[in-house]
Short mmCIF file of C-alpha atoms and ligand atoms in Angstrom, two decimals:
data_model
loop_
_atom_site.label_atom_id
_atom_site.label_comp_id
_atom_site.label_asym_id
_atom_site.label_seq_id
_atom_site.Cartn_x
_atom_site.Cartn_y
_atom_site.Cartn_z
CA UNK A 1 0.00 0.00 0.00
CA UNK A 2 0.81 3.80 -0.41
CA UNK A 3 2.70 2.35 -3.64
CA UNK A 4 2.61 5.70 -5.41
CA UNK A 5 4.17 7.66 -2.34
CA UNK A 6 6.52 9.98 -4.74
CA UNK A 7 10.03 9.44 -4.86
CA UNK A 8 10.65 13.45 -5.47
CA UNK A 9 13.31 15.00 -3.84
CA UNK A 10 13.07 18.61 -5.40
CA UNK A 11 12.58 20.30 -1.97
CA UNK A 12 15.79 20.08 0.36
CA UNK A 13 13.47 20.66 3.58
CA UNK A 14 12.57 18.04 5.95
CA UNK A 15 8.96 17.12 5.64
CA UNK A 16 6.53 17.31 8.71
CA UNK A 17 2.74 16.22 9.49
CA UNK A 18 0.63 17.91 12.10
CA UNK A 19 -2.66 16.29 12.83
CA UNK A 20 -5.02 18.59 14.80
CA UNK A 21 -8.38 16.68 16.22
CA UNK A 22 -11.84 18.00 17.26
CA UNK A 23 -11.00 19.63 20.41
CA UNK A 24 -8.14 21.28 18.71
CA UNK A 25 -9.96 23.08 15.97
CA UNK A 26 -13.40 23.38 18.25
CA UNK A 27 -13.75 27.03 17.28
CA UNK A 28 -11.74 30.13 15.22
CA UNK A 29 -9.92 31.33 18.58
CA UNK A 30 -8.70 27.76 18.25
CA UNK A 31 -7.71 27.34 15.00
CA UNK A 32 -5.72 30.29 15.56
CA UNK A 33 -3.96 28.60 18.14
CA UNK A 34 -3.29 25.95 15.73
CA UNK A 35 -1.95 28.21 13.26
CA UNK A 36 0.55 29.41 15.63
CA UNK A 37 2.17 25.68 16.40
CA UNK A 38 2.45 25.36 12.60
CA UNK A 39 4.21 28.93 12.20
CA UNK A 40 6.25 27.36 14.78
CA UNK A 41 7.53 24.15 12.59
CA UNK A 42 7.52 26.08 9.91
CA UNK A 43 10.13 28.64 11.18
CA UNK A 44 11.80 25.69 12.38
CA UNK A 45 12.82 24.86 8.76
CA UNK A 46 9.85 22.28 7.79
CA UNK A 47 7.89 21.78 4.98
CA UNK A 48 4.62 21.00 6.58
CA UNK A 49 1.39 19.18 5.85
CA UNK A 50 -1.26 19.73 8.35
CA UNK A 51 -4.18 17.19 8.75
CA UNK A 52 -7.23 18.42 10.65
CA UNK A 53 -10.76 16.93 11.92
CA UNK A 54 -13.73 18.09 11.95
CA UNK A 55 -14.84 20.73 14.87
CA UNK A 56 -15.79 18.74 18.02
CA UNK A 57 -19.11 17.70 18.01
CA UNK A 58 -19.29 17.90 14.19
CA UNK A 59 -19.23 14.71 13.50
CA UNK A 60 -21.75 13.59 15.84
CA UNK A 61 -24.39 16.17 14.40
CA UNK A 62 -23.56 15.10 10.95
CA UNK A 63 -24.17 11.60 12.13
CA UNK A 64 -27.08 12.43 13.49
CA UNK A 65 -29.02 14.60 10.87
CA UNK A 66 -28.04 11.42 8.56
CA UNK A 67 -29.94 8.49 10.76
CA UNK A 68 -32.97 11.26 10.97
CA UNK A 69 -33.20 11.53 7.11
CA UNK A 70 -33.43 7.79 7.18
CA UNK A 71 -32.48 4.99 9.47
CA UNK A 72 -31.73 2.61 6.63
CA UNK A 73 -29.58 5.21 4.43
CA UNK A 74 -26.95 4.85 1.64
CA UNK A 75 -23.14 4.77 2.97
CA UNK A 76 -22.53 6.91 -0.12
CA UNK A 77 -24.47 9.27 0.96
CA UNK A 78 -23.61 9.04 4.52
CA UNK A 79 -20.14 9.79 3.36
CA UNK A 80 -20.96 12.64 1.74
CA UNK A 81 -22.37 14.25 4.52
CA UNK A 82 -20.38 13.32 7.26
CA UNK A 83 -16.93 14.15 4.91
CA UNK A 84 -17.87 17.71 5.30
CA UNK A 85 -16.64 18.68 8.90
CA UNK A 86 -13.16 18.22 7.68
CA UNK A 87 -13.64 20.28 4.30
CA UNK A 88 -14.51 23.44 6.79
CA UNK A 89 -11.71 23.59 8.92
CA UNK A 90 -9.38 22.57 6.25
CA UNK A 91 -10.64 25.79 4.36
CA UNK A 92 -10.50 27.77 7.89
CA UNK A 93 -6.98 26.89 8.86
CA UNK A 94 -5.56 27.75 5.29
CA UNK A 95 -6.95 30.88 5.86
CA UNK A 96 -5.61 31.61 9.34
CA UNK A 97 -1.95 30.79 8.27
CA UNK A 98 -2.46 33.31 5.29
CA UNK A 99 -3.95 35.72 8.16
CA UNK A 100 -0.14 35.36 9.65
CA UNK A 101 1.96 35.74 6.69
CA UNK A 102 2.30 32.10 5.74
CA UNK A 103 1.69 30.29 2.86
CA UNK A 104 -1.08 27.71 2.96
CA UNK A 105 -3.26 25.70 0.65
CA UNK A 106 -6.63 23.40 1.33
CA UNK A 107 -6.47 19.56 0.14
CA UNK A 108 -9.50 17.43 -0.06
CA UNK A 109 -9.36 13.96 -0.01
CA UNK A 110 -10.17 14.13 -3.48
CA UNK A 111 -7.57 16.86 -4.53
CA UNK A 112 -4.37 14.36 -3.40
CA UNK A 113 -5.80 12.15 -4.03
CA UNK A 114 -5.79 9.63 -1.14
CA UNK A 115 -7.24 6.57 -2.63
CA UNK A 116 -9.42 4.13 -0.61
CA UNK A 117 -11.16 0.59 -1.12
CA UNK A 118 -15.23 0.23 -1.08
CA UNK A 119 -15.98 0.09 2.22
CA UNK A 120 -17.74 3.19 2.51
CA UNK A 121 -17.96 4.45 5.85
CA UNK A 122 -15.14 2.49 7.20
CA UNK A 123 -13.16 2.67 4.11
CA UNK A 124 -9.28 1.52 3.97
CA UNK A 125 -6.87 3.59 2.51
CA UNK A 126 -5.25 2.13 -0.86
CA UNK A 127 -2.94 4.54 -1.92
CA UNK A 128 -2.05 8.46 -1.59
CA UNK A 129 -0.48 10.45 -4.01
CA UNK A 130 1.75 12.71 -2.52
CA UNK A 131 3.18 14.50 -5.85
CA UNK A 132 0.89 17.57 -5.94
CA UNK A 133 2.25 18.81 -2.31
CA UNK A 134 5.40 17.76 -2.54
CA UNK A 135 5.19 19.94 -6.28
CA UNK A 136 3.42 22.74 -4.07
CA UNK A 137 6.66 22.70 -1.40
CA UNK A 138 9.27 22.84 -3.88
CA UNK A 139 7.24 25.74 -6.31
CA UNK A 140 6.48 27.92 -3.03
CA UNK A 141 6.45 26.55 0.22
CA UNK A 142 3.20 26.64 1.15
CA UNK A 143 1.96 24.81 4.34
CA UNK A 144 -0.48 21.76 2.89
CA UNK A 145 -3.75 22.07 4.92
CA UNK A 146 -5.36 18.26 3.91
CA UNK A 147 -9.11 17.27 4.74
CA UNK A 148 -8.44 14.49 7.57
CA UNK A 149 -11.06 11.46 7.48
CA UNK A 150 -12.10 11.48 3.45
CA UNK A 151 -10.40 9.81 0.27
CA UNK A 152 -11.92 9.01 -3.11
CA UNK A 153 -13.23 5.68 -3.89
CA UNK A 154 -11.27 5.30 -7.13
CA UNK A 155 -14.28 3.21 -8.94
CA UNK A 156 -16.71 5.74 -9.04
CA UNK A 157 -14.87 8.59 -7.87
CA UNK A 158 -17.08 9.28 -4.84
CA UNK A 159 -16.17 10.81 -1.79
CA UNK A 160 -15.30 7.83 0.59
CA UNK A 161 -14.79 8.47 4.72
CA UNK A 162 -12.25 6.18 6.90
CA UNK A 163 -14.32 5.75 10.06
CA UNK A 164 -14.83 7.34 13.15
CA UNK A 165 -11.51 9.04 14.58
CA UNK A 166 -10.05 8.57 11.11
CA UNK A 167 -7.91 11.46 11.00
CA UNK A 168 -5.14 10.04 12.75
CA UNK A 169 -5.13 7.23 9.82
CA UNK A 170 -5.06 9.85 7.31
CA UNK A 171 -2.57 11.63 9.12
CA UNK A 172 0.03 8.91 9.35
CA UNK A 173 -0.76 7.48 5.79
CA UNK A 174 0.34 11.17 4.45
CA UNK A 175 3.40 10.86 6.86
CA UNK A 176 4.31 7.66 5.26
CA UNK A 177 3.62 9.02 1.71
CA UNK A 178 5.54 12.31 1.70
CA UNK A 179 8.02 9.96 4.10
CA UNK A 180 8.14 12.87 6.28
CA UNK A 181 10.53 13.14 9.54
CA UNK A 182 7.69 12.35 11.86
CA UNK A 183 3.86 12.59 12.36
CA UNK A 184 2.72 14.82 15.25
CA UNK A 185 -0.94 13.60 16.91
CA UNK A 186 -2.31 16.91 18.16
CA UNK A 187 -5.04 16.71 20.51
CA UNK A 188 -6.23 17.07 23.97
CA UNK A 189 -4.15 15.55 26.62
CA UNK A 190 -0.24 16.15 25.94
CA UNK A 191 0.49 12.14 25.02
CA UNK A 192 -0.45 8.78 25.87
CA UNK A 193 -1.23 7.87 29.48
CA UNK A 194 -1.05 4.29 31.58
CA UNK A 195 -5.32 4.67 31.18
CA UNK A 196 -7.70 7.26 30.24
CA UNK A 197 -6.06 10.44 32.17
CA UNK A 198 -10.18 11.75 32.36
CA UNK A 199 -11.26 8.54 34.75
CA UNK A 200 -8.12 8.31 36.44
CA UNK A 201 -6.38 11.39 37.76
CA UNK A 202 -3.66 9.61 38.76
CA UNK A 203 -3.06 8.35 35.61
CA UNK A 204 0.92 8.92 34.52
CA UNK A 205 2.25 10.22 30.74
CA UNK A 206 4.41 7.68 29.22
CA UNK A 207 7.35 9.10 27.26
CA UNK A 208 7.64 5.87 25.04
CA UNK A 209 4.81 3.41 23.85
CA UNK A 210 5.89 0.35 22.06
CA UNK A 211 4.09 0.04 19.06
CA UNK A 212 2.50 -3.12 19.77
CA UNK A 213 1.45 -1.97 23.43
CA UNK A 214 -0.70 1.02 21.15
CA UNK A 215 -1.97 -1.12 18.94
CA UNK A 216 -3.52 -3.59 21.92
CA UNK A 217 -3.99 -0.13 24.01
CA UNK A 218 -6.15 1.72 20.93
CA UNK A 219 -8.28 -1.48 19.43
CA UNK A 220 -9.18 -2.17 23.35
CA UNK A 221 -10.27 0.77 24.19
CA UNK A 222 -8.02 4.19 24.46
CA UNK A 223 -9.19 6.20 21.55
CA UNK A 224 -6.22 8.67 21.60
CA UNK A 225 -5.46 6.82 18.00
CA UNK A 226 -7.43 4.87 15.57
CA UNK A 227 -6.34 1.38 15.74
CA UNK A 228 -5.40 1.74 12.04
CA UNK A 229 -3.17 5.14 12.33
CA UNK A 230 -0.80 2.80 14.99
CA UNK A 231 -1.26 -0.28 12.38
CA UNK A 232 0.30 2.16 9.78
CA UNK A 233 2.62 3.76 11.62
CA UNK A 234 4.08 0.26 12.43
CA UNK A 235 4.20 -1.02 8.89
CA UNK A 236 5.71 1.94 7.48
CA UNK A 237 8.15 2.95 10.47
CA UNK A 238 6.54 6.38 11.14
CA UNK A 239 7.84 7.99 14.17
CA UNK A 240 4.84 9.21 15.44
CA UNK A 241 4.06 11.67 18.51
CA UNK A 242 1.17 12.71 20.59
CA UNK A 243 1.02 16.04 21.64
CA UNK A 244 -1.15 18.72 23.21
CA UNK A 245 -2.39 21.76 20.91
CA UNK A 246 -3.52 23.33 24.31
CA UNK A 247 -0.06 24.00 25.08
CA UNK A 248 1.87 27.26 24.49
CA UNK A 249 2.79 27.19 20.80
CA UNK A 250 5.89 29.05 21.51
CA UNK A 251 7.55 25.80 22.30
CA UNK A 252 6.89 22.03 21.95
CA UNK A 253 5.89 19.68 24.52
CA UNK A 254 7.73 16.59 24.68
CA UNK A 255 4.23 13.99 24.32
CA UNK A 256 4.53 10.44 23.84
CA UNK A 257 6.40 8.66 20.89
CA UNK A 258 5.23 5.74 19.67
CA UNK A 259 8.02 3.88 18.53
CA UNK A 260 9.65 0.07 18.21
CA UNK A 261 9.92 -1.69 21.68
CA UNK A 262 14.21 -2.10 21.18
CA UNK A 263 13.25 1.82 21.45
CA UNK A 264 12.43 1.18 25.48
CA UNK A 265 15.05 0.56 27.88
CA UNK A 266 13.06 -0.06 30.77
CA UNK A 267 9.57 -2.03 30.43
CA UNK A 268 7.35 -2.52 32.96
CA UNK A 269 5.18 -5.56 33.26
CA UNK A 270 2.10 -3.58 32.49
CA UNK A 271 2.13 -0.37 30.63
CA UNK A 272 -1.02 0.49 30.96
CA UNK A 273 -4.97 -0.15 31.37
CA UNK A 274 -7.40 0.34 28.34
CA UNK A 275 -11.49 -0.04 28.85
CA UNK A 276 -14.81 -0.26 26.70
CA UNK A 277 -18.10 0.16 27.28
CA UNK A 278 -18.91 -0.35 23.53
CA UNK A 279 -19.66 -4.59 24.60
CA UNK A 280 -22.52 -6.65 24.45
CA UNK A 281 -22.73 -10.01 25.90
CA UNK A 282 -24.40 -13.00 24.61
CA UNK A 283 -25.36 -16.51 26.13
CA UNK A 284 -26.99 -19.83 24.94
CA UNK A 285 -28.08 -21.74 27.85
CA UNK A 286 -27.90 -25.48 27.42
CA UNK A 287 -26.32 -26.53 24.34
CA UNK A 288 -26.29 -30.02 23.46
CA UNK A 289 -22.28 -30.91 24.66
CA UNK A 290 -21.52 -32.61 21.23
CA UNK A 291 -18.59 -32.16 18.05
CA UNK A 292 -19.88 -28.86 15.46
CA UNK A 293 -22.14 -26.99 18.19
CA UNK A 294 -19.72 -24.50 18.37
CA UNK A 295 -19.48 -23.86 14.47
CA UNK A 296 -22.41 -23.69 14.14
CA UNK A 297 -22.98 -21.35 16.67
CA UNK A 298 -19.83 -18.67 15.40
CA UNK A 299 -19.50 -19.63 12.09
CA UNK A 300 -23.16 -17.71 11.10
CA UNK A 301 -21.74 -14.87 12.80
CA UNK A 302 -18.42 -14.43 11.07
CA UNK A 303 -21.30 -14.92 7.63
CA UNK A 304 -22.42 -11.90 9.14
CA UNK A 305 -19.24 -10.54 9.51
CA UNK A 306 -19.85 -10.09 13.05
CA UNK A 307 -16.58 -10.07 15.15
CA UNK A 308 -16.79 -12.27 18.17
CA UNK A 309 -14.10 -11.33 21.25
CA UNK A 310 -14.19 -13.32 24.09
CA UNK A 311 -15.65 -16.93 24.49
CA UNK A 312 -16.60 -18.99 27.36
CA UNK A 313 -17.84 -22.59 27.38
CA UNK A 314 -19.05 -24.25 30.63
CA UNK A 315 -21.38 -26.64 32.31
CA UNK A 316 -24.94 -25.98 32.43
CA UNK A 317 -26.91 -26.23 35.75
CA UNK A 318 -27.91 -29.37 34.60
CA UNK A 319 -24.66 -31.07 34.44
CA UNK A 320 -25.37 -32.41 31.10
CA UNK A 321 -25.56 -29.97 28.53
CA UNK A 322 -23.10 -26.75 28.48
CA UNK A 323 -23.98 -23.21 28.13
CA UNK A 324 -21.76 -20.90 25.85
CA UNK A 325 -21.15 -17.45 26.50
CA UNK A 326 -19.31 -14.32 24.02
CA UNK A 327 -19.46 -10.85 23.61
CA UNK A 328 -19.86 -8.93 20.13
CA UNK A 329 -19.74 -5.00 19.36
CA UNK A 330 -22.48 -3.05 20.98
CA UNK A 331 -23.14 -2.09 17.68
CA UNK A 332 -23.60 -5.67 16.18
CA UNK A 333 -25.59 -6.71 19.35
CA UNK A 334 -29.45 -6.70 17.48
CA UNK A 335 -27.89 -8.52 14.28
CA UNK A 336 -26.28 -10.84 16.60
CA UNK A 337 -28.81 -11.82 18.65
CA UNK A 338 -31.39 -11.98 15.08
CA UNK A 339 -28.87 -14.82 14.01
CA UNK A 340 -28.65 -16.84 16.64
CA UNK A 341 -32.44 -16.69 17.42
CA UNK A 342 -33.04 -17.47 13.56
CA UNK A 343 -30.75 -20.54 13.70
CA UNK A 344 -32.45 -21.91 17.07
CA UNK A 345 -33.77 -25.32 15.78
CA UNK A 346 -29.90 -26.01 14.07
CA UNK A 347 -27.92 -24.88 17.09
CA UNK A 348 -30.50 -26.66 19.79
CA UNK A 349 -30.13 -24.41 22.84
CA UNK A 350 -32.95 -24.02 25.22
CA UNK A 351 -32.79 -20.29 26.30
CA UNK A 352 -31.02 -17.06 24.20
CA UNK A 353 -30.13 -14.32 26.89
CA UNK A 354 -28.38 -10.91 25.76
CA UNK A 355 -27.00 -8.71 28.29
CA UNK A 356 -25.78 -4.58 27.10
CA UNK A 357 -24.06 -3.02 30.21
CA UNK A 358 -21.07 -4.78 30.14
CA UNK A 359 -17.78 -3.24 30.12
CA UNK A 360 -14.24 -4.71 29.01
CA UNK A 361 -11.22 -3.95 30.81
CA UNK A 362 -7.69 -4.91 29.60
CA UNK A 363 -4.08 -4.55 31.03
CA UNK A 364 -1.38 -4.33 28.26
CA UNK A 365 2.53 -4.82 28.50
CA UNK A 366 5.39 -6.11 26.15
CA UNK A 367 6.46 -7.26 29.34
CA UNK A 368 3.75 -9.95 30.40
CA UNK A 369 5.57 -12.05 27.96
CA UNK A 370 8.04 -12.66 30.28
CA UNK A 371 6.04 -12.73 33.12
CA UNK A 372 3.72 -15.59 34.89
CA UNK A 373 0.71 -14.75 37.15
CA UNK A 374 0.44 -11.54 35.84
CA UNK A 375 -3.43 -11.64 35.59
CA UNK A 376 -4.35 -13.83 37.98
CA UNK A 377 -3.14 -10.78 40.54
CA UNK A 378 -6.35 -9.23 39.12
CA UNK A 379 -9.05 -11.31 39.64
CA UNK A 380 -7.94 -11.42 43.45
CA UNK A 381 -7.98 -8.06 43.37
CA UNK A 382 -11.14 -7.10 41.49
CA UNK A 383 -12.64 -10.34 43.60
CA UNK A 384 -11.95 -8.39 47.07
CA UNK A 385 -13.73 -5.37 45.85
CA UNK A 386 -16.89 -7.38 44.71
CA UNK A 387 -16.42 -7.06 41.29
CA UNK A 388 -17.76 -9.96 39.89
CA UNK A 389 -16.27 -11.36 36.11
CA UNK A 390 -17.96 -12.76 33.37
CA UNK A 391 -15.61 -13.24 31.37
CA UNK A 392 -11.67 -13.75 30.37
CA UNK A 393 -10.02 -13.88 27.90
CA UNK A 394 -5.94 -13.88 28.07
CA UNK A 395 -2.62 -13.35 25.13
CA UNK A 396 0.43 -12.60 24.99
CA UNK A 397 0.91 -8.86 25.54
CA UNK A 398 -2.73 -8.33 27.36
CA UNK A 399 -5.57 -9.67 29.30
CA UNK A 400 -9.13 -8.48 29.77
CA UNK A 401 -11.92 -9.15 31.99
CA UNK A 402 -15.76 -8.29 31.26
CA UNK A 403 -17.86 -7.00 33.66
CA UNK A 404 -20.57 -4.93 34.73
CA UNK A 405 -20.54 -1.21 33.10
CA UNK A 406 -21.41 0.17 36.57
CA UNK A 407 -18.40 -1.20 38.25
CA UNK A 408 -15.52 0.10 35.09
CA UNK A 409 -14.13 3.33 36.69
CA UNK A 410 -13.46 0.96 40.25
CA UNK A 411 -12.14 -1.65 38.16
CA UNK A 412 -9.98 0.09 35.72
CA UNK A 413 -8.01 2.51 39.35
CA UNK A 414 -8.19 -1.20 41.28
CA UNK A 415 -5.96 -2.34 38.33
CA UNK A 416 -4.02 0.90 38.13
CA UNK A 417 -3.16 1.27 41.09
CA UNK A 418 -2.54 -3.03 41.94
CA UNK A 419 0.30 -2.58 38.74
CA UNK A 420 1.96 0.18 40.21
CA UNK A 421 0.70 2.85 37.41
CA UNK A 422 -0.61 5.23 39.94
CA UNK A 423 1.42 8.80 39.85
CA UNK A 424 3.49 9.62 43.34
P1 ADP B 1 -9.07 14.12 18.99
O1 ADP B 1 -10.37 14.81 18.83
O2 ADP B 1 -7.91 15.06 19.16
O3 ADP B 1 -8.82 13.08 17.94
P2 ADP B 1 -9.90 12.07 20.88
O4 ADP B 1 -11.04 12.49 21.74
O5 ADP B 1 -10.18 11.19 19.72
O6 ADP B 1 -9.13 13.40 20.40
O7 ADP B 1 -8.75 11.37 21.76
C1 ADP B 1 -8.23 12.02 22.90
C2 ADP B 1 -8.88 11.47 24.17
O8 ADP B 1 -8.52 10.11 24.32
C3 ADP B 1 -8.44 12.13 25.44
O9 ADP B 1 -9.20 13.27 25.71
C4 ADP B 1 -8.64 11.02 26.49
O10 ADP B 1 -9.82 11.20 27.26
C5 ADP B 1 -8.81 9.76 25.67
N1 ADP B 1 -7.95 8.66 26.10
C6 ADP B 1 -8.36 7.39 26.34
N2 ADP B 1 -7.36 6.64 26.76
C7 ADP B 1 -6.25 7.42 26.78
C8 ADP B 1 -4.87 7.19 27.14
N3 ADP B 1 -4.45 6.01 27.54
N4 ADP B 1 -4.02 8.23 27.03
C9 ADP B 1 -4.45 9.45 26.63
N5 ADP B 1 -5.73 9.72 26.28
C10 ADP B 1 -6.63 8.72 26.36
N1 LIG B 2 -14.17 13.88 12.44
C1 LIG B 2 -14.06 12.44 12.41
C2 LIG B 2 -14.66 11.83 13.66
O1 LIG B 2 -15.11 12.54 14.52
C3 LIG B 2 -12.64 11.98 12.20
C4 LIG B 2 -11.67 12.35 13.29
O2 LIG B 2 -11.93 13.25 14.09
O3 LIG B 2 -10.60 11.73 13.36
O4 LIG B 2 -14.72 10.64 13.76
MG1 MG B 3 -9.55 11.09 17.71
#
């Protein structure tokens, strides 16, 4: 992928990316603000492409206004629509750095172009073409403002959109492409934290994350970056930072690099704690205990392309028959449940019981590989505060335990603080 990254070497800068989320470019005042860090980088000698998001909330409304028009509605179409956040404050910021005497020039997805498969509204990103900026920084210089989130579906040449927090992905796909220096996250906290630094105060910044730790930390949970921004940043090698835009712009803050584990000298046995609320649980009670119940049960599902997490297989009350337990996306929940209930008389099971406010919680470490017992330390520890689990499920680099939604800002400081994550 990103085949057609150009080769050019015209301009003897260094290339940067800035990515700039929601929170970041919430307002003018803010984009401003923005503005200034990229004045900054620019003075410092960079050619600069900046990706930015939508205004907080955006999104969401765009969303929104989309399932009112119609519930059942065309992904196109939802694409166009939601695509447009990003095509505002792209416009916005390339005006603000003119406002300050620099340079600066809007890209839409389509305008790269950044090419994507078919999977509209959670599309992948093919390829970008990085010639027309890189022809733009050697001809004048001028800052590269891109539309995060959006691409062009090369088929049909409709807009496309990369799913939800997608900017990151674009941001780190353009780092690859222009293979620039490094990829700066911008966004509210000022880097990666041991867990969610807004449910746990005491929550620490790390200065390193190992790229496999993010990629564990992000698909369980921590939405600092899109799952596939870290996958991307992995493949292609892209030193990538997270920073804070809230901070003065006058200087940079150090933020968390995400970078190769040889990268780390010391690792801890847990790095950090990741949760979700976004879980559904599902459970057939008294399944006949015989070879092919259990592809029958899952393999309908993945039909469905419904992606089943953890599973749990035990004795029912009965002592004959076994009942089998798994969660699914909160999203897939309904369409989940409509299988199973469809395929009743194939499967045999005698009751179909669904359960919504369940939350996931996860520990994550490089170093659990070397370590024995590591988890087991939890469910003491989550035991002798009453928290009750539903469900494990255990590999090399994590572990995470379901349980009831109610009890995941106890759970997630018990395991915190039990790991020794907790700031003096
Ligand atoms: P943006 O709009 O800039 O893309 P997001 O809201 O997508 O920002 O991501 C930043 C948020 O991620 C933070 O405000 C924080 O609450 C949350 N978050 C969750 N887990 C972590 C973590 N381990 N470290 C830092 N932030 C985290
Ligand atoms: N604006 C999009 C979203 O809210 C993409 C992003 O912010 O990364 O999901
Ligand atoms: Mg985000």
């Amino acid at each position: 992928m990103l085949a057609k990254a150009t080769m050019q070497s015209s301009s003897p800068r260094p290339r940067l990316v800035m990515k700039f989320g929601g929170t970041s470019v919430a307002n003018v005042e803010r984009i401003k603000n923005v503005a200034q860090h990229v004045k900054r980088e620019v003075e410092a000698g960079y050619d600069v492409a900046v990706v930015v998001s939508a205004m907080s909330g955006k999104t969401n409304e765009l969303v929104a206004w989309v399932k009112e028009a119609s519930p059942l509605y065309d992904q196109r179409e939802y694409d166009t629509v939601v695509a447009s956040g990003e095509q505002v404050t792209s416009g916005l910021l390339a005006i603000c750095l003119q406002a300050i005497g620099l340079k600066a020039r809007s890209w839409q997805g389509w305008q790269m172009p950044l090419r994507t498969d078919t999977q509209h509204g959670s599309a992948r990103i093919g390829e970008i073409d990085g010639s027309g900026i890189l022809k733009s920084f050697a001809e004048d210089g001028a800052v590269a403002v891109i539309a995060g989130f959006q691409g062009i579906e090369p088929k049909t040449g409709r807009i496309a959109t990369l799913g939800r927090g997608g900017s990151d992905t674009s941001a780190v796909a353009v780092a690859a492409a222009l293979k620039a220096e490094r990829c700066d996250i911008y966004t509210d906290v000022d880097g990666v934290y041991t867990t969610d630094p807004r449910i746990v105060p005491k929550a620490k910044r790390l200065d390193k994350v190992a790229f496999e730790e993010m990629l564990e930390m992000a698909s369980l949970g921590a939405k600092v970056l899109q799952v596939r921004s870290v996958e991307l940043a992995m493949v292609h090698n892209v030193r990538t930072y997270v920073r804070s835009s809230f901070d003065n712009p006058a200087q940079s803050s150090p933020g968390t690099l995400i970078c190769a584990e040889e990268e780390i000298m010391e690792q801890p046995v847990v790095t950090g704690i990741a949760y979700s609320k976004d879980e559904a649980q599902i459970t057939l009670r008294q399944v006949a205990d015989k070879p092919g119940v259990a592809a029958a049960v899952f393999e309908p599902l993945a039909d469905a392309s419904i992606v089943v997490d953890m599973i749990v297989q035990n004795v029912s009350a009965d002592g004959k028959t076994t009942d089998i337990t798994f969660t699914v996306p909160s999203a897939d929940y309904a369409r989940a449940m409509d299988v199973i209930e469809k395929r009743k008389d194939e499967i045999g099971y005698e009751l179909l019981q669904g359960v919504q406010d369940v939350a996931k919680i996860s520990a994550i470490g490089v170093g659990m590989r070397s370590h024995a017992g590591v988890a087991a330390k939890a469910f003491k520890a989550l035991a002798d505060r009453g928290i009750n689990i539903r469900a494990i499920t255990t590999s090399e680099i994590k572990f995470s335990v379901l349980i009831d939604v109610a009890y995941t800002e106890l759970a997630v400081r018990t395991l915190h603080s039990l790991y020794g994550l907790d700031a003096a």
